[in-house]
Amino acid sequence: ETGVTQTPRHLVMGMTNKKSLKCEQHLGHNAMYWYKQSAKKPLELMFVYNFKEQTENNSVPSRFSPECPNSSHLFLHLHTLQPEDSALYLCASSQVRGLNQGAKNIQYFGAGTRLSVL
Amino acid sequence: SQELEQSPQSLIVQEGKNLTINCTSSKTLYGLYWYKQKYGEGLIFLMMLQKGGEEKSHEKITAKLDEKKQQSSLHITASQPSHAGIYLCGAGSGQSGTYKYIFGTGTRLKVLA
């Protein structure tokens, strides 16, 4: 148990559906992240939130919409996805986000949501 | 931009054998973090290295950061099936305001019983 909970663990959706992924952390952290992990590809950072403010969006298509209502919760809203969006979506949190912060930069990950887009 | 290259990409070893995974950076590392991932699950933090020449151990896993802080190695002694998974290195890079946290390409380890 890492202190980061993701739901659902598995999701199958059609290309016209709208769904949301949820992430909750019980660690008192201030930074939260969404990652995409596809087969045989490096981990891709999608979004970063620091103190509830979005600080990074790594050229993610607009069909992915993040939301961070507070420091403990992070959502990823999905709509009109494509089959190539099928992947493992991972949420993570860290105490802070910044240079030379040592242990405060350690990221704690949820178990992920396995998404299949039909 | 900084990249982290891991080698080998995949590794199959017999139980009881020792192995080493490398993580090489194109720039100086400001904190190097090792994670392990079981298939289809999240990453679990293993160890953090910050100082050149630093070495840390946890159970049968030892990680080192070279003096120049551009390469790290992860060594597993007497491997067991429980060591199987994907090992990733992560590091911070950039300056204040442009900080990035990047991950390596990953090394997939299989241990044969």
mmCIF file of C-alpha atoms in Angstrom:
data_model
loop_
_atom_site.group_PDB
_atom_site.id
_atom_site.type_symbol
_atom_site.label_atom_id
_atom_site.label_comp_id
_atom_site.label_asym_id
_atom_site.label_seq_id
_atom_site.Cartn_x
_atom_site.Cartn_y
_atom_site.Cartn_z
ATOM 1 C CA GLU A 1 0.000 0.000 0.000
ATOM 2 C CA THR A 2 1.655 3.198 -1.207
ATOM 3 C CA GLY A 3 -0.950 5.653 0.078
ATOM 4 C CA VAL A 4 -2.118 6.472 -3.449
ATOM 5 C CA THR A 5 -5.394 4.900 -4.573
ATOM 6 C CA GLN A 6 -6.623 4.786 -8.149
ATOM 7 C CA THR A 7 -10.066 3.814 -9.347
ATOM 8 C CA PRO A 8 -11.176 2.005 -11.346
ATOM 9 C CA ARG A 9 -8.418 -0.575 -11.795
ATOM 10 C CA HIS A 10 -9.765 -1.601 -15.182
ATOM 11 C CA LEU A 11 -11.872 0.326 -17.680
ATOM 12 C CA VAL A 12 -13.213 -0.576 -21.097
ATOM 13 C CA MET A 13 -14.823 2.204 -23.058
ATOM 14 C CA GLY A 14 -16.041 2.938 -26.544
ATOM 15 C CA MET A 15 -14.695 5.805 -28.587
ATOM 16 C CA THR A 16 -17.817 7.902 -27.959
ATOM 17 C CA ASN A 17 -17.984 7.361 -24.193
ATOM 18 C CA LYS A 18 -17.097 9.796 -21.445
ATOM 19 C CA LYS A 19 -15.431 8.426 -18.356
ATOM 20 C CA SER A 20 -13.229 9.646 -15.519
ATOM 21 C CA LEU A 21 -10.253 8.208 -13.692
ATOM 22 C CA LYS A 22 -9.856 9.047 -10.038
ATOM 23 C CA CYS A 23 -6.756 9.303 -7.884
ATOM 24 C CA GLU A 24 -6.613 9.965 -4.155
ATOM 25 C CA GLN A 25 -3.526 10.307 -1.978
ATOM 26 C CA HIS A 26 -3.429 10.054 1.804
ATOM 27 C CA LEU A 27 0.157 11.220 2.212
ATOM 28 C CA GLY A 28 -0.312 14.961 2.636
ATOM 29 C CA HIS A 29 1.613 15.621 -0.575
ATOM 30 C CA ASN A 30 1.410 18.823 -2.588
ATOM 31 C CA ALA A 31 2.283 17.593 -6.073
ATOM 32 C CA MET A 32 0.309 15.105 -8.135
ATOM 33 C CA TYR A 33 0.968 13.591 -11.549
ATOM 34 C CA TRP A 34 -0.698 11.661 -14.358
ATOM 35 C CA TYR A 35 1.440 9.290 -16.423
ATOM 36 C CA LYS A 36 0.672 7.131 -19.428
ATOM 37 C CA GLN A 37 2.458 3.821 -19.872
ATOM 38 C CA SER A 38 2.067 2.006 -23.173
ATOM 39 C CA ALA A 39 3.544 -1.340 -24.073
ATOM 40 C CA LYS A 40 7.243 -1.126 -24.914
ATOM 41 C CA LYS A 41 7.338 2.651 -24.454
ATOM 42 C CA PRO A 42 8.927 4.742 -21.696
ATOM 43 C CA LEU A 43 6.739 6.229 -19.011
ATOM 44 C CA GLU A 44 5.142 9.418 -20.375
ATOM 45 C CA LEU A 45 4.384 12.307 -18.066
ATOM 46 C CA MET A 46 1.045 13.861 -18.998
ATOM 47 C CA PHE A 47 0.145 16.455 -16.377
ATOM 48 C CA VAL A 48 1.588 17.886 -13.181
ATOM 49 C CA TYR A 49 -0.278 19.712 -10.452
ATOM 50 C CA ASN A 50 1.559 21.569 -7.732
ATOM 51 C CA PHE A 51 -0.528 22.993 -4.877
ATOM 52 C CA LYS A 52 -3.668 22.392 -6.993
ATOM 53 C CA GLU A 53 -2.324 24.444 -9.900
ATOM 54 C CA GLN A 54 -1.497 22.782 -13.197
ATOM 55 C CA THR A 55 2.169 23.396 -13.872
ATOM 56 C CA GLU A 56 2.831 21.043 -16.752
ATOM 57 C CA ASN A 57 0.908 19.763 -19.736
ATOM 58 C CA ASN A 58 3.156 17.764 -21.982
ATOM 59 C CA SER A 59 1.337 18.274 -25.276
ATOM 60 C CA VAL A 60 -1.498 16.015 -24.236
ATOM 61 C CA PRO A 61 -4.503 15.908 -26.621
ATOM 62 C CA SER A 62 -7.558 17.805 -25.413
ATOM 63 C CA ARG A 63 -9.579 14.581 -25.198
ATOM 64 C CA PHE A 64 -7.752 14.159 -21.873
ATOM 65 C CA SER A 65 -8.846 16.746 -19.314
ATOM 66 C CA PRO A 66 -7.347 16.795 -15.807
ATOM 67 C CA GLU A 67 -8.940 18.233 -12.712
ATOM 68 C CA CYS A 68 -7.458 18.801 -9.274
ATOM 69 C CA PRO A 69 -10.104 20.048 -6.832
ATOM 70 C CA ASN A 70 -7.734 19.815 -3.852
ATOM 71 C CA SER A 71 -4.251 18.543 -3.020
ATOM 72 C CA SER A 72 -5.534 15.060 -2.221
ATOM 73 C CA HIS A 73 -7.594 14.355 -5.312
ATOM 74 C CA LEU A 74 -6.814 14.210 -9.004
ATOM 75 C CA PHE A 75 -9.103 13.285 -11.863
ATOM 76 C CA LEU A 76 -8.533 12.541 -15.524
ATOM 77 C CA HIS A 77 -11.643 13.063 -17.621
ATOM 78 C CA LEU A 78 -11.753 11.108 -20.847
ATOM 79 C CA HIS A 79 -13.912 11.717 -23.918
ATOM 80 C CA THR A 80 -13.875 10.592 -27.551
ATOM 81 C CA LEU A 81 -10.732 8.558 -27.043
ATOM 82 C CA GLN A 82 -8.921 6.642 -29.752
ATOM 83 C CA PRO A 83 -7.813 2.986 -29.674
ATOM 84 C CA GLU A 84 -4.180 4.140 -29.404
ATOM 85 C CA ASP A 85 -5.068 5.698 -26.055
ATOM 86 C CA SER A 86 -5.334 2.206 -24.588
ATOM 87 C CA ALA A 87 -2.653 2.008 -21.907
ATOM 88 C CA LEU A 88 -1.943 1.855 -18.191
ATOM 89 C CA TYR A 89 -2.614 5.253 -16.611
ATOM 90 C CA LEU A 90 -0.674 5.906 -13.461
ATOM 91 C CA CYS A 91 -1.181 8.566 -10.836
ATOM 92 C CA ALA A 92 1.611 9.617 -8.502
ATOM 93 C CA SER A 93 2.224 12.155 -5.779
ATOM 94 C CA SER A 94 5.250 13.687 -4.116
ATOM 95 C CA GLN A 95 5.758 15.998 -1.179
ATOM 96 C CA VAL A 96 7.076 18.753 -3.414
ATOM 97 C CA ARG A 97 8.217 19.266 -6.964
ATOM 98 C CA GLY A 98 11.488 21.091 -7.472
ATOM 99 C CA LEU A 99 15.202 20.919 -7.954
ATOM 100 C CA ASN A 100 17.425 19.426 -5.260
ATOM 101 C CA GLN A 101 14.592 18.495 -2.955
ATOM 102 C CA GLY A 102 15.981 15.020 -2.307
ATOM 103 C CA ALA A 103 13.536 12.738 -0.553
ATOM 104 C CA LYS A 104 10.739 15.256 -1.003
ATOM 105 C CA ASN A 105 10.828 14.486 -4.725
ATOM 106 C CA ILE A 106 10.221 10.765 -4.274
ATOM 107 C CA GLN A 107 7.082 9.879 -6.173
ATOM 108 C CA TYR A 108 4.567 7.417 -4.793
ATOM 109 C CA PHE A 109 2.456 5.679 -7.364
ATOM 110 C CA GLY A 110 -0.997 4.213 -7.440
ATOM 111 C CA ALA A 111 -1.598 0.751 -8.893
ATOM 112 C CA GLY A 112 -2.879 2.275 -12.130
ATOM 113 C CA THR A 113 -5.962 2.036 -14.313
ATOM 114 C CA ARG A 114 -5.754 -0.333 -17.259
ATOM 115 C CA LEU A 115 -7.738 1.410 -20.008
ATOM 116 C CA SER A 116 -8.947 -0.295 -23.164
ATOM 117 C CA VAL A 117 -10.570 1.797 -25.870
ATOM 118 C CA LEU A 118 -12.658 -0.174 -28.356
ATOM 119 C CA SER B 1 16.983 17.808 -23.141
ATOM 120 C CA GLN B 2 18.270 15.303 -20.639
ATOM 121 C CA GLU B 3 17.609 11.627 -21.181
ATOM 122 C CA LEU B 4 18.112 8.541 -19.083
ATOM 123 C CA GLU B 5 19.236 5.455 -20.950
ATOM 124 C CA GLN B 6 18.997 2.089 -19.228
ATOM 125 C CA SER B 7 20.806 -1.097 -20.141
ATOM 126 C CA PRO B 8 20.106 -3.820 -20.733
ATOM 127 C CA GLN B 9 16.521 -3.402 -21.949
ATOM 128 C CA SER B 10 15.687 -6.882 -20.758
ATOM 129 C CA LEU B 11 17.413 -9.557 -18.750
ATOM 130 C CA ILE B 12 16.715 -13.222 -18.040
ATOM 131 C CA VAL B 13 18.758 -14.849 -15.286
ATOM 132 C CA GLN B 14 18.731 -18.103 -13.400
ATOM 133 C CA GLU B 15 17.706 -17.924 -9.755
ATOM 134 C CA GLY B 16 20.736 -17.347 -7.558
ATOM 135 C CA LYS B 17 22.716 -15.404 -10.149
ATOM 136 C CA ASN B 18 23.938 -11.841 -9.678
ATOM 137 C CA LEU B 19 22.999 -9.088 -12.125
ATOM 138 C CA THR B 20 23.573 -5.404 -12.795
ATOM 139 C CA ILE B 21 21.357 -2.781 -14.412
ATOM 140 C CA ASN B 22 22.771 0.542 -15.559
ATOM 141 C CA CYS B 23 21.252 3.986 -15.891
ATOM 142 C CA THR B 24 23.186 6.615 -17.835
ATOM 143 C CA SER B 25 22.402 10.297 -18.114
ATOM 144 C CA SER B 26 23.462 12.792 -20.737
ATOM 145 C CA LYS B 27 23.801 15.448 -18.010
ATOM 146 C CA THR B 28 24.681 15.655 -14.321
ATOM 147 C CA LEU B 29 22.081 14.021 -12.137
ATOM 148 C CA TYR B 30 20.458 15.935 -9.307
ATOM 149 C CA GLY B 31 19.136 13.032 -7.341
ATOM 150 C CA LEU B 32 18.793 9.568 -8.838
ATOM 151 C CA TYR B 33 15.831 7.408 -7.851
ATOM 152 C CA TRP B 34 15.349 3.694 -8.483
ATOM 153 C CA TYR B 35 11.869 2.179 -8.772
ATOM 154 C CA LYS B 36 10.523 -1.303 -9.370
ATOM 155 C CA GLN B 37 7.307 -2.103 -11.192
ATOM 156 C CA LYS B 38 5.485 -5.392 -11.254
ATOM 157 C CA TYR B 39 3.652 -6.052 -14.503
ATOM 158 C CA GLY B 40 0.494 -3.948 -14.830
ATOM 159 C CA GLU B 41 0.981 -2.194 -11.491
ATOM 160 C CA GLY B 42 2.392 1.047 -10.171
ATOM 161 C CA LEU B 43 6.010 1.837 -9.402
ATOM 162 C CA ILE B 44 7.468 1.150 -5.985
ATOM 163 C CA PHE B 45 10.296 3.376 -4.743
ATOM 164 C CA LEU B 46 13.487 1.462 -3.931
ATOM 165 C CA MET B 47 16.344 3.876 -3.248
ATOM 166 C CA MET B 48 17.545 7.426 -3.726
ATOM 167 C CA LEU B 49 21.125 8.538 -4.396
ATOM 168 C CA GLN B 50 22.277 12.134 -4.290
ATOM 169 C CA LYS B 51 26.011 12.391 -3.754
ATOM 170 C CA GLY B 52 28.750 11.363 -6.159
ATOM 171 C CA GLY B 53 30.171 8.011 -5.100
ATOM 172 C CA GLU B 54 27.183 7.256 -2.897
ATOM 173 C CA GLU B 55 26.134 3.645 -2.396
ATOM 174 C CA LYS B 56 23.022 2.276 -0.711
ATOM 175 C CA SER B 57 21.789 -1.215 -0.012
ATOM 176 C CA HIS B 58 18.451 -2.730 0.839
ATOM 177 C CA GLU B 59 18.289 -6.461 1.375
ATOM 178 C CA LYS B 60 19.999 -7.927 -1.688
ATOM 179 C CA ILE B 61 19.843 -4.816 -3.838
ATOM 180 C CA THR B 62 22.698 -2.300 -3.985
ATOM 181 C CA ALA B 63 22.635 0.959 -5.907
ATOM 182 C CA LYS B 64 25.589 3.217 -6.679
ATOM 183 C CA LEU B 65 26.013 6.666 -8.164
ATOM 184 C CA ASP B 66 29.328 7.379 -9.859
ATOM 185 C CA GLU B 67 31.566 10.261 -8.860
ATOM 186 C CA LYS B 68 30.601 12.347 -11.877
ATOM 187 C CA LYS B 69 26.915 11.805 -11.085
ATOM 188 C CA GLN B 70 26.067 10.745 -14.623
ATOM 189 C CA GLN B 71 25.690 7.014 -14.186
ATOM 190 C CA SER B 72 24.056 4.760 -11.653
ATOM 191 C CA SER B 73 24.046 0.992 -11.321
ATOM 192 C CA LEU B 74 21.658 -1.345 -9.550
ATOM 193 C CA HIS B 75 23.111 -4.675 -8.497
ATOM 194 C CA ILE B 76 21.084 -7.645 -7.306
ATOM 195 C CA THR B 77 22.900 -10.413 -5.463
ATOM 196 C CA ALA B 78 21.623 -13.998 -5.543
ATOM 197 C CA SER B 79 18.509 -13.131 -7.517
ATOM 198 C CA GLN B 80 15.138 -14.636 -6.616
ATOM 199 C CA PRO B 81 11.852 -14.904 -8.540
ATOM 200 C CA SER B 82 10.508 -12.110 -6.332
ATOM 201 C CA HIS B 83 13.035 -9.746 -7.948
ATOM 202 C CA ALA B 84 11.304 -10.089 -11.304
ATOM 203 C CA GLY B 85 9.724 -6.945 -12.736
ATOM 204 C CA ILE B 86 10.635 -3.730 -14.488
ATOM 205 C CA TYR B 87 13.307 -1.542 -12.951
ATOM 206 C CA LEU B 88 13.254 2.169 -13.755
ATOM 207 C CA CYS B 89 15.588 4.954 -12.820
ATOM 208 C CA GLY B 90 14.269 8.485 -12.373
ATOM 209 C CA ALA B 91 16.038 11.796 -11.961
ATOM 210 C CA GLY B 92 15.476 15.488 -11.664
ATOM 211 C CA SER B 93 16.906 17.826 -14.244
ATOM 212 C CA GLY B 94 16.777 21.444 -15.321
ATOM 213 C CA GLN B 95 16.948 24.649 -13.373
ATOM 214 C CA SER B 96 14.501 26.272 -10.972
ATOM 215 C CA GLY B 97 11.346 27.089 -12.912
ATOM 216 C CA THR B 98 12.109 24.528 -15.598
ATOM 217 C CA TYR B 99 12.461 21.510 -13.364
ATOM 218 C CA LYS B 100 11.718 18.177 -14.982
ATOM 219 C CA TYR B 101 11.506 14.726 -13.480
ATOM 220 C CA ILE B 102 12.323 12.100 -16.059
ATOM 221 C CA PHE B 103 12.339 8.326 -16.120
ATOM 222 C CA GLY B 104 14.631 5.899 -17.873
ATOM 223 C CA THR B 105 13.541 3.479 -20.546
ATOM 224 C CA GLY B 106 13.246 0.607 -18.061
ATOM 225 C CA THR B 107 14.854 -2.824 -17.704
ATOM 226 C CA ARG B 108 12.612 -5.875 -17.700
ATOM 227 C CA LEU B 109 13.981 -8.605 -15.436
ATOM 228 C CA LYS B 110 12.894 -12.214 -15.447
ATOM 229 C CA VAL B 111 14.282 -14.690 -12.915
ATOM 230 C CA LEU B 112 13.987 -18.365 -13.727
ATOM 231 C CA ALA B 113 13.361 -20.702 -10.801
#
